[in-house]
PDB file of C-alpha atoms and ligand atoms in Angstrom:
ATOM      1  CA  MET H   1     -57.676 -28.388  37.692  1.00  0.00           C
ATOM      2  CA  ALA H   2     -56.610 -29.562  41.155  1.00  0.00           C
ATOM      3  CA  GLU H   3     -56.440 -26.906  43.826  1.00  0.00           C
ATOM      4  CA  ASN H   4     -52.903 -25.679  44.375  1.00  0.00           C
ATOM      5  CA  LYS H   5     -51.807 -26.983  40.982  1.00  0.00           C
ATOM      6  CA  ILE H   6     -48.722 -25.154  39.750  1.00  0.00           C
ATOM      7  CA  THR H   7     -49.299 -23.423  36.424  1.00  0.00           C
ATOM      8  CA  ILE H   8     -47.201 -21.337  34.082  1.00  0.00           C
ATOM      9  CA  LEU H   9     -48.598 -18.253  35.846  1.00  0.00           C
ATOM     10  CA  ASP H  10     -46.918 -19.357  39.085  1.00  0.00           C
ATOM     11  CA  ILE H  11     -43.652 -19.957  37.236  1.00  0.00           C
ATOM     12  CA  ARG H  12     -43.753 -16.467  35.694  1.00  0.00           C
ATOM     13  CA  ARG H  13     -44.651 -14.934  39.063  1.00  0.00           C
ATOM     14  CA  MET H  14     -41.696 -16.652  40.727  1.00  0.00           C
ATOM     15  CA  LYS H  15     -39.236 -14.818  38.471  1.00  0.00           C
ATOM     16  CA  GLU H  16     -40.928 -11.514  39.256  1.00  0.00           C
ATOM     17  CA  ALA H  17     -40.721 -12.306  42.983  1.00  0.00           C
ATOM     18  CA  GLY H  18     -37.082 -13.412  42.729  1.00  0.00           C
ATOM     19  CA  GLU H  19     -38.018 -16.884  44.009  1.00  0.00           C
ATOM     20  CA  LYS H  20     -35.896 -19.728  42.609  1.00  0.00           C
ATOM     21  CA  ILE H  21     -37.706 -22.298  40.470  1.00  0.00           C
ATOM     22  CA  THR H  22     -36.952 -26.022  40.826  1.00  0.00           C
ATOM     23  CA  MET H  23     -37.360 -28.539  38.020  1.00  0.00           C
ATOM     24  CA  ILE H  24     -36.417 -32.218  37.897  1.00  0.00           C
ATOM     25  CA  THR H  25     -36.946 -34.893  35.283  1.00  0.00           C
ATOM     26  CA  ALA H  26     -39.240 -37.862  35.897  1.00  0.00           C
ATOM     27  CA  TYR H  27     -40.400 -40.607  33.586  1.00  0.00           C
ATOM     28  CA  ASP H  28     -42.813 -42.706  35.633  1.00  0.00           C
ATOM     29  CA  TYR H  29     -45.581 -42.736  38.233  1.00  0.00           C
ATOM     30  CA  PRO H  30     -43.679 -43.392  41.493  1.00  0.00           C
ATOM     31  CA  PHE H  31     -41.014 -40.747  40.991  1.00  0.00           C
ATOM     32  CA  ALA H  32     -43.609 -38.215  39.793  1.00  0.00           C
ATOM     33  CA  ARG H  33     -45.446 -38.733  43.099  1.00  0.00           C
ATOM     34  CA  ILE H  34     -42.272 -38.499  45.150  1.00  0.00           C
ATOM     35  CA  PHE H  35     -41.017 -35.315  43.442  1.00  0.00           C
ATOM     36  CA  SER H  36     -44.386 -33.595  43.496  1.00  0.00           C
ATOM     37  CA  ASP H  37     -44.871 -34.408  47.192  1.00  0.00           C
ATOM     38  CA  ALA H  38     -41.349 -33.115  47.869  1.00  0.00           C
ATOM     39  CA  GLY H  39     -42.438 -29.765  46.427  1.00  0.00           C
ATOM     40  CA  VAL H  40     -40.679 -29.413  43.067  1.00  0.00           C
ATOM     41  CA  GLU H  41     -42.435 -26.822  40.897  1.00  0.00           C
ATOM     42  CA  ILE H  42     -41.856 -28.413  37.470  1.00  0.00           C
ATOM     43  CA  ILE H  43     -41.523 -32.045  36.393  1.00  0.00           C
ATOM     44  CA  LEU H  44     -39.898 -32.353  32.984  1.00  0.00           C
ATOM     45  CA  VAL H  45     -40.548 -35.609  31.176  1.00  0.00           C
ATOM     46  CA  GLY H  46     -37.261 -35.248  29.336  1.00  0.00           C
ATOM     47  CA  ASP H  47     -36.174 -36.938  26.145  1.00  0.00           C
ATOM     48  CA  SER H  48     -33.198 -37.881  28.354  1.00  0.00           C
ATOM     49  CA  ALA H  49     -35.439 -40.923  28.938  1.00  0.00           C
ATOM     50  CA  ALA H  50     -33.711 -42.262  25.812  1.00  0.00           C
ATOM     51  CA  GLY H  51     -30.485 -42.592  27.798  1.00  0.00           C
ATOM     52  CA  VAL H  52     -31.422 -42.986  31.448  1.00  0.00           C
ATOM     53  CA  CYS H  53     -34.428 -45.291  30.943  1.00  0.00           C
ATOM     54  CA  ALA H  54     -33.743 -47.048  27.636  1.00  0.00           C
ATOM     55  CA  GLY H  55     -29.926 -47.120  27.512  1.00  0.00           C
ATOM     56  CA  HIS H  56     -29.482 -45.278  24.190  1.00  0.00           C
ATOM     57  CA  GLU H  57     -26.276 -43.306  23.675  1.00  0.00           C
ATOM     58  CA  SER H  58     -28.107 -40.083  22.746  1.00  0.00           C
ATOM     59  CA  THR H  59     -31.589 -38.583  22.866  1.00  0.00           C
ATOM     60  CA  ILE H  60     -32.027 -38.925  19.093  1.00  0.00           C
ATOM     61  CA  PRO H  61     -33.719 -42.382  18.949  1.00  0.00           C
ATOM     62  CA  ILE H  62     -36.646 -41.827  21.329  1.00  0.00           C
ATOM     63  CA  THR H  63     -40.017 -41.648  19.557  1.00  0.00           C
ATOM     64  CA  MET H  64     -43.246 -39.697  20.078  1.00  0.00           C
ATOM     65  CA  ASP H  65     -45.065 -42.847  21.209  1.00  0.00           C
ATOM     66  CA  GLU H  66     -42.346 -43.690  23.749  1.00  0.00           C
ATOM     67  CA  MET H  67     -42.415 -40.122  25.089  1.00  0.00           C
ATOM     68  CA  ILE H  68     -46.210 -40.210  25.387  1.00  0.00           C
ATOM     69  CA  TYR H  69     -45.948 -43.455  27.400  1.00  0.00           C
ATOM     70  CA  HIS H  70     -43.581 -41.719  29.851  1.00  0.00           C
ATOM     71  CA  ILE H  71     -45.649 -38.505  30.018  1.00  0.00           C
ATOM     72  CA  ARG H  72     -48.828 -40.499  30.628  1.00  0.00           C
ATOM     73  CA  SER H  73     -47.111 -42.442  33.426  1.00  0.00           C
ATOM     74  CA  VAL H  74     -46.116 -39.145  35.071  1.00  0.00           C
ATOM     75  CA  THR H  75     -49.460 -37.346  34.689  1.00  0.00           C
ATOM     76  CA  ARG H  76     -51.300 -40.412  36.033  1.00  0.00           C
ATOM     77  CA  ALA H  77     -49.650 -39.522  39.370  1.00  0.00           C
ATOM     78  CA  LYS H  78     -51.661 -36.251  39.313  1.00  0.00           C
ATOM     79  CA  PRO H  79     -48.663 -34.227  40.460  1.00  0.00           C
ATOM     80  CA  ARG H  80     -49.102 -30.737  41.860  1.00  0.00           C
ATOM     81  CA  SER H  81     -45.999 -29.826  39.835  1.00  0.00           C
ATOM     82  CA  LEU H  82     -46.401 -28.429  36.336  1.00  0.00           C
ATOM     83  CA  VAL H  83     -45.723 -31.266  33.841  1.00  0.00           C
ATOM     84  CA  VAL H  84     -43.678 -30.375  30.750  1.00  0.00           C
ATOM     85  CA  GLY H  85     -43.253 -32.915  27.932  1.00  0.00           C
ATOM     86  CA  ASP H  86     -40.025 -32.792  25.948  1.00  0.00           C
ATOM     87  CA  MET H  87     -40.549 -32.975  22.190  1.00  0.00           C
ATOM     88  CA  PRO H  88     -38.256 -35.636  20.696  1.00  0.00           C
ATOM     89  CA  PHE H  89     -36.051 -35.330  17.640  1.00  0.00           C
ATOM     90  CA  MET H  90     -38.066 -35.238  14.390  1.00  0.00           C
ATOM     91  CA  SER H  91     -41.298 -34.269  16.141  1.00  0.00           C
ATOM     92  CA  TYR H  92     -40.868 -30.550  15.263  1.00  0.00           C
ATOM     93  CA  GLN H  93     -37.810 -30.269  12.989  1.00  0.00           C
ATOM     94  CA  VAL H  94     -39.494 -31.159   9.684  1.00  0.00           C
ATOM     95  CA  SER H  95     -42.368 -28.657   9.582  1.00  0.00           C
ATOM     96  CA  VAL H  96     -44.480 -26.230  11.583  1.00  0.00           C
ATOM     97  CA  LYS H  97     -47.447 -28.527  10.943  1.00  0.00           C
ATOM     98  CA  ASP H  98     -45.617 -31.468  12.543  1.00  0.00           C
ATOM     99  CA  ALA H  99     -44.665 -29.275  15.487  1.00  0.00           C
ATOM    100  CA  ILE H 100     -48.282 -28.283  16.156  1.00  0.00           C
ATOM    101  CA  PHE H 101     -49.596 -31.819  15.621  1.00  0.00           C
ATOM    102  CA  ASN H 102     -47.055 -33.425  17.945  1.00  0.00           C
ATOM    103  CA  ALA H 103     -47.394 -30.762  20.645  1.00  0.00           C
ATOM    104  CA  CYS H 104     -51.157 -31.382  20.538  1.00  0.00           C
ATOM    105  CA  ARG H 105     -50.554 -35.143  20.955  1.00  0.00           C
ATOM    106  CA  PHE H 106     -48.570 -34.467  24.155  1.00  0.00           C
ATOM    107  CA  ILE H 107     -51.497 -32.484  25.554  1.00  0.00           C
ATOM    108  CA  LYS H 108     -54.306 -34.716  24.305  1.00  0.00           C
ATOM    109  CA  GLU H 109     -52.772 -38.192  24.784  1.00  0.00           C
ATOM    110  CA  GLY H 110     -50.163 -37.546  27.487  1.00  0.00           C
ATOM    111  CA  TYR H 111     -52.060 -34.867  29.451  1.00  0.00           C
ATOM    112  CA  ALA H 112     -48.897 -32.737  29.529  1.00  0.00           C
ATOM    113  CA  GLU H 113     -49.456 -29.118  30.537  1.00  0.00           C
ATOM    114  CA  ALA H 114     -46.658 -27.621  28.434  1.00  0.00           C
ATOM    115  CA  VAL H 115     -44.072 -28.770  25.906  1.00  0.00           C
ATOM    116  CA  LYS H 116     -40.362 -28.113  25.555  1.00  0.00           C
ATOM    117  CA  LEU H 117     -38.331 -27.972  22.379  1.00  0.00           C
ATOM    118  CA  GLU H 118     -34.715 -27.225  21.553  1.00  0.00           C
ATOM    119  CA  GLY H 119     -33.435 -24.296  19.497  1.00  0.00           C
ATOM    120  CA  GLY H 120     -33.588 -20.511  19.209  1.00  0.00           C
ATOM    121  CA  VAL H 121     -33.946 -18.376  16.083  1.00  0.00           C
ATOM    122  CA  ASN H 122     -34.230 -21.576  13.989  1.00  0.00           C
ATOM    123  CA  VAL H 123     -37.403 -22.722  15.812  1.00  0.00           C
ATOM    124  CA  GLU H 124     -39.011 -19.317  16.434  1.00  0.00           C
ATOM    125  CA  ASP H 125     -41.804 -20.149  13.946  1.00  0.00           C
ATOM    126  CA  ARG H 126     -42.450 -23.509  15.685  1.00  0.00           C
ATOM    127  CA  ILE H 127     -42.728 -21.896  19.121  1.00  0.00           C
ATOM    128  CA  SER H 128     -45.056 -19.149  17.788  1.00  0.00           C
ATOM    129  CA  ALA H 129     -47.264 -21.720  16.062  1.00  0.00           C
ATOM    130  CA  ILE H 130     -47.559 -23.960  19.146  1.00  0.00           C
ATOM    131  CA  THR H 131     -48.240 -21.067  21.526  1.00  0.00           C
ATOM    132  CA  ALA H 132     -50.879 -19.799  19.052  1.00  0.00           C
ATOM    133  CA  MET H 133     -52.665 -23.111  19.727  1.00  0.00           C
ATOM    134  CA  ASP H 134     -52.677 -22.162  23.445  1.00  0.00           C
ATOM    135  CA  ILE H 135     -50.047 -24.740  24.345  1.00  0.00           C
ATOM    136  CA  PRO H 136     -47.392 -23.280  26.665  1.00  0.00           C
ATOM    137  CA  VAL H 137     -43.839 -23.757  25.380  1.00  0.00           C
ATOM    138  CA  MET H 138     -40.560 -23.958  27.280  1.00  0.00           C
ATOM    139  CA  GLY H 139     -37.539 -23.156  25.089  1.00  0.00           C
ATOM    140  CA  HIS H 140     -34.100 -24.766  25.401  1.00  0.00           C
ATOM    141  CA  ILE H 141     -30.857 -23.211  24.113  1.00  0.00           C
ATOM    142  CA  GLY H 142     -27.106 -23.645  24.567  1.00  0.00           C
ATOM    143  CA  LEU H 143     -25.918 -27.234  24.712  1.00  0.00           C
ATOM    144  CA  THR H 144     -28.944 -28.782  23.020  1.00  0.00           C
ATOM    145  CA  PRO H 145     -28.454 -32.568  23.018  1.00  0.00           C
ATOM    146  CA  GLN H 146     -30.507 -33.118  19.837  1.00  0.00           C
ATOM    147  CA  SER H 147     -27.869 -30.990  18.012  1.00  0.00           C
ATOM    148  CA  LEU H 148     -25.106 -33.393  19.089  1.00  0.00           C
ATOM    149  CA  HIS H 149     -23.760 -33.840  15.553  1.00  0.00           C
ATOM    150  CA  ARG H 150     -23.601 -30.097  14.758  1.00  0.00           C
ATOM    151  CA  MET H 151     -21.854 -29.379  18.077  1.00  0.00           C
ATOM    152  CA  GLY H 152     -19.361 -32.229  17.538  1.00  0.00           C
ATOM    153  CA  GLY H 153     -20.199 -33.694  20.962  1.00  0.00           C
ATOM    154  CA  TYR H 154     -21.628 -32.439  24.226  1.00  0.00           C
ATOM    155  CA  ARG H 155     -19.630 -29.207  24.558  1.00  0.00           C
ATOM    156  CA  VAL H 156     -20.178 -26.007  26.541  1.00  0.00           C
ATOM    157  CA  GLN H 157     -21.624 -23.413  24.126  1.00  0.00           C
ATOM    158  CA  GLY H 158     -21.204 -19.622  23.943  1.00  0.00           C
ATOM    159  CA  ARG H 159     -17.596 -19.421  25.089  1.00  0.00           C
ATOM    160  CA  ASP H 160     -16.501 -16.976  22.360  1.00  0.00           C
ATOM    161  CA  ASN H 161     -18.029 -13.644  21.338  1.00  0.00           C
ATOM    162  CA  VAL H 162     -19.791 -15.008  18.240  1.00  0.00           C
ATOM    163  CA  GLY H 163     -21.291 -17.841  20.283  1.00  0.00           C
ATOM    164  CA  ARG H 164     -22.383 -15.470  23.074  1.00  0.00           C
ATOM    165  CA  LYS H 165     -24.071 -13.109  20.607  1.00  0.00           C
ATOM    166  CA  LYS H 166     -25.867 -16.006  18.946  1.00  0.00           C
ATOM    167  CA  LEU H 167     -27.189 -17.343  22.255  1.00  0.00           C
ATOM    168  CA  ILE H 168     -28.474 -13.900  23.270  1.00  0.00           C
ATOM    169  CA  GLU H 169     -30.279 -13.687  19.894  1.00  0.00           C
ATOM    170  CA  ASP H 170     -31.648 -17.206  20.434  1.00  0.00           C
ATOM    171  CA  ALA H 171     -32.952 -16.320  23.910  1.00  0.00           C
ATOM    172  CA  ARG H 172     -34.624 -13.182  22.528  1.00  0.00           C
ATOM    173  CA  ALA H 173     -36.208 -15.213  19.698  1.00  0.00           C
ATOM    174  CA  VAL H 174     -37.629 -17.770  22.155  1.00  0.00           C
ATOM    175  CA  GLU H 175     -39.091 -14.976  24.302  1.00  0.00           C
ATOM    176  CA  ARG H 176     -40.457 -13.127  21.248  1.00  0.00           C
ATOM    177  CA  ALA H 177     -42.134 -16.324  20.022  1.00  0.00           C
ATOM    178  CA  GLY H 178     -44.140 -16.518  23.257  1.00  0.00           C
ATOM    179  CA  ALA H 179     -42.395 -19.194  25.339  1.00  0.00           C
ATOM    180  CA  PHE H 180     -43.200 -19.005  29.073  1.00  0.00           C
ATOM    181  CA  SER H 181     -39.690 -20.036  30.156  1.00  0.00           C
ATOM    182  CA  ILE H 182     -36.395 -21.253  28.745  1.00  0.00           C
ATOM    183  CA  VAL H 183     -33.771 -23.850  29.670  1.00  0.00           C
ATOM    184  CA  LEU H 184     -30.166 -22.642  29.435  1.00  0.00           C
ATOM    185  CA  GLU H 185     -27.921 -25.694  29.189  1.00  0.00           C
ATOM    186  CA  GLY H 186     -24.123 -25.891  29.235  1.00  0.00           C
ATOM    187  CA  ILE H 187     -23.202 -22.224  28.901  1.00  0.00           C
ATOM    188  CA  PRO H 188     -20.826 -19.983  30.914  1.00  0.00           C
ATOM    189  CA  SER H 189     -22.474 -18.732  34.118  1.00  0.00           C
ATOM    190  CA  ASP H 190     -21.865 -15.032  33.342  1.00  0.00           C
ATOM    191  CA  LEU H 191     -23.644 -15.409  29.975  1.00  0.00           C
ATOM    192  CA  ALA H 192     -26.542 -17.189  31.692  1.00  0.00           C
ATOM    193  CA  GLY H 193     -26.703 -14.279  34.164  1.00  0.00           C
ATOM    194  CA  GLU H 194     -26.701 -11.768  31.305  1.00  0.00           C
ATOM    195  CA  ILE H 195     -29.509 -13.601  29.461  1.00  0.00           C
ATOM    196  CA  SER H 196     -31.528 -13.932  32.690  1.00  0.00           C
ATOM    197  CA  GLY H 197     -31.284 -10.155  33.090  1.00  0.00           C
ATOM    198  CA  ILE H 198     -32.202  -9.328  29.487  1.00  0.00           C
ATOM    199  CA  ILE H 199     -35.287 -11.500  28.993  1.00  0.00           C
ATOM    200  CA  SER H 200     -38.470 -11.307  31.048  1.00  0.00           C
ATOM    201  CA  ILE H 201     -39.285 -15.045  31.017  1.00  0.00           C
ATOM    202  CA  PRO H 202     -37.742 -17.355  33.649  1.00  0.00           C
ATOM    203  CA  THR H 203     -34.467 -19.079  32.788  1.00  0.00           C
ATOM    204  CA  ILE H 204     -33.927 -22.605  34.113  1.00  0.00           C
ATOM    205  CA  GLY H 205     -30.269 -23.576  34.147  1.00  0.00           C
ATOM    206  CA  ILE H 206     -28.455 -26.874  33.838  1.00  0.00           C
ATOM    207  CA  GLY H 207     -24.703 -26.407  33.845  1.00  0.00           C
ATOM    208  CA  ALA H 208     -25.368 -22.662  33.544  1.00  0.00           C
ATOM    209  CA  GLY H 209     -24.562 -21.407  37.052  1.00  0.00           C
ATOM    210  CA  ILE H 210     -26.298 -19.750  39.968  1.00  0.00           C
ATOM    211  CA  GLU H 211     -27.697 -16.668  38.215  1.00  0.00           C
ATOM    212  CA  CYS H 212     -30.492 -18.491  36.378  1.00  0.00           C
ATOM    213  CA  ASP H 213     -34.021 -18.050  37.727  1.00  0.00           C
ATOM    214  CA  GLY H 214     -34.220 -21.779  38.437  1.00  0.00           C
ATOM    215  CA  GLN H 215     -32.358 -25.057  38.119  1.00  0.00           C
ATOM    216  CA  VAL H 216     -33.039 -28.427  36.508  1.00  0.00           C
ATOM    217  CA  LEU H 217     -31.228 -31.753  36.838  1.00  0.00           C
ATOM    218  CA  VAL H 218     -31.894 -35.247  35.542  1.00  0.00           C
ATOM    219  CA  MET H 219     -33.317 -37.375  38.373  1.00  0.00           C
ATOM    220  CA  HIS H 220     -30.844 -40.220  37.782  1.00  0.00           C
ATOM    221  CA  ASP H 221     -27.964 -37.769  38.326  1.00  0.00           C
ATOM    222  CA  ILE H 222     -29.391 -36.282  41.534  1.00  0.00           C
ATOM    223  CA  LEU H 223     -30.210 -39.699  42.974  1.00  0.00           C
ATOM    224  CA  GLY H 224     -27.016 -41.527  41.993  1.00  0.00           C
ATOM    225  CA  LEU H 225     -28.748 -43.824  39.517  1.00  0.00           C
ATOM    226  CA  ALA H 226     -26.765 -42.860  36.407  1.00  0.00           C
ATOM    227  CA  PHE H 227     -24.317 -45.166  34.642  1.00  0.00           C
ATOM    228  CA  SER H 228     -22.557 -42.544  32.504  1.00  0.00           C
ATOM    229  CA  LYS H 229     -19.616 -40.327  33.572  1.00  0.00           C
ATOM    230  CA  ARG H 230     -20.845 -37.637  35.976  1.00  0.00           C
ATOM    231  CA  PRO H 231     -20.654 -34.155  34.381  1.00  0.00           C
ATOM    232  CA  LYS H 232     -19.122 -31.257  36.378  1.00  0.00           C
ATOM    233  CA  PHE H 233     -22.509 -29.522  36.844  1.00  0.00           C
ATOM    234  CA  VAL H 234     -24.149 -32.506  38.561  1.00  0.00           C
ATOM    235  CA  LYS H 235     -24.514 -32.768  42.320  1.00  0.00           C
ATOM    236  CA  GLU H 236     -25.425 -36.216  43.609  1.00  0.00           C
ATOM    237  CA  TYR H 237     -27.781 -35.891  46.597  1.00  0.00           C
ATOM    238  CA  ALA H 238     -28.189 -39.637  47.192  1.00  0.00           C
ATOM    239  CA  ASN H 239     -26.667 -42.939  46.096  1.00  0.00           C
ATOM    240  CA  LEU H 240     -29.697 -45.052  45.219  1.00  0.00           C
ATOM    241  CA  LYS H 241     -27.624 -47.346  43.000  1.00  0.00           C
ATOM    242  CA  GLN H 242     -25.709 -48.457  46.084  1.00  0.00           C
ATOM    243  CA  ALA H 243     -28.902 -48.665  48.162  1.00  0.00           C
ATOM    244  CA  ALA H 244     -30.553 -50.841  45.466  1.00  0.00           C
ATOM    245  CA  THR H 245     -27.475 -53.061  45.147  1.00  0.00           C
ATOM    246  CA  ASP H 246     -27.354 -53.571  48.931  1.00  0.00           C
ATOM    247  CA  ALA H 247     -31.080 -54.348  49.123  1.00  0.00           C
ATOM    248  CA  VAL H 248     -31.062 -56.847  46.260  1.00  0.00           C
ATOM    249  CA  SER H 249     -27.866 -58.508  47.554  1.00  0.00           C
ATOM    250  CA  ARG H 250     -29.554 -59.028  50.931  1.00  0.00           C
ATOM    251  CA  TYR H 251     -32.634 -60.478  49.188  1.00  0.00           C
ATOM    252  CA  ILE H 252     -30.470 -62.891  47.139  1.00  0.00           C
ATOM    253  CA  ASN H 253     -28.567 -64.023  50.235  1.00  0.00           C
ATOM    254  CA  GLU H 254     -31.729 -64.548  52.279  1.00  0.00           C
ATOM    255  CA  VAL H 255     -33.360 -66.642  49.526  1.00  0.00           C
ATOM    256  CA  LYS H 256     -30.205 -68.739  49.066  1.00  0.00           C
ATOM    257  CA  GLU H 257     -29.859 -69.216  52.836  1.00  0.00           C
ATOM    258  CA  LYS H 258     -33.572 -70.041  53.202  1.00  0.00           C
ATOM    259  CA  LYS H 259     -34.133 -67.014  55.467  1.00  0.00           C
ATOM    260  CA  PHE H 260     -36.815 -65.553  53.162  1.00  0.00           C
ATOM    261  CA  PRO H 261     -39.753 -66.017  53.064  1.00  0.00           C
ATOM    262  CA  THR H 262     -40.532 -66.548  56.747  1.00  0.00           C
ATOM    263  CA  VAL H 263     -43.930 -67.415  58.221  1.00  0.00           C
ATOM    264  CA  GLU H 264     -44.908 -63.751  58.232  1.00  0.00           C
ATOM    265  CA  HIS H 265     -44.626 -63.633  54.417  1.00  0.00           C
ATOM    266  CA  GLN H 266     -46.595 -66.784  53.604  1.00  0.00           C
ATOM    267  CA  TYR H 267     -50.242 -67.889  53.488  1.00  0.00           C
ATOM    268  CA  SER H 268     -51.645 -70.791  55.468  1.00  0.00           C
TER     269      SER H 268
HETATM  270  O1  LIG O 301     -34.203 -34.231  28.431  1.00  0.00           O
HETATM  271  C1  LIG O 301     -33.855 -33.642  29.467  1.00  0.00           C
HETATM  272  O2  LIG O 301     -33.732 -34.228  30.536  1.00  0.00           O
HETATM  273  C2  LIG O 301     -33.585 -32.215  29.372  1.00  0.00           C
HETATM  274  C3  LIG O 301     -33.038 -31.519  30.575  1.00  0.00           C
HETATM  275  C4  LIG O 301     -31.685 -31.980  30.890  1.00  0.00           C
HETATM  276  C5  LIG O 301     -33.127 -30.049  30.467  1.00  0.00           C
HETATM  277  O3  LIG O 301     -33.801 -31.635  28.343  1.00  0.00           O
END
């Protein structure tokens, strides 16, 4: 293991020390290098690749093989950041055996260092089985995009008492099963704060407010590369779509006007 490599032990320690954890998604080699060099602690190769990279309308269609391609592209960058591979729909829902087999594929073929899967009480047996194989698991509860059809759309979860109670039970189940951390997505910030106080593993929030132990965003949202409507919880730190449009427009103009290539770009 490379010196200085971030491991799940560092992530656990950060919660104990009260130090905020940063996580960002990445799906390929160049962005993995950029984010790792910038100092992010965790790179999540999210199944959001289905939407932001492949243009699907949900995360449901992405396959194990497609995810392994993205994870492999990220780990080839040898990032200092911990690399977590996101288990796609149908890779763990059908059976515990599938869950173990597919988590092992992420580690063996993708060189991921941990896996993430969605659900709480309903996937407790999957998380226990994968962690029993010595594969670190990150949980994910709240607005879980693979449960789109049950939720009736991408809606904030846990707004009423029944929903709050269920999410607290889910968080406890994920911790009990041995996960090293948990994503809290699309839940009221006071509930996220309550969960972060109850469980000992780090909570990583997305649309879950300031009281989580860390934050995660999709890289396309942070960098202004997304084509879908921007959700309330997103902060855009750059507008790379505009920068790319400007750069390519200049290239087109210079080719049309015979200003590119010049002598400095050609061979004699
Ligand atoms: O797939 C993904 O990008 C995710 C994060 C938004 C948490 O699951």
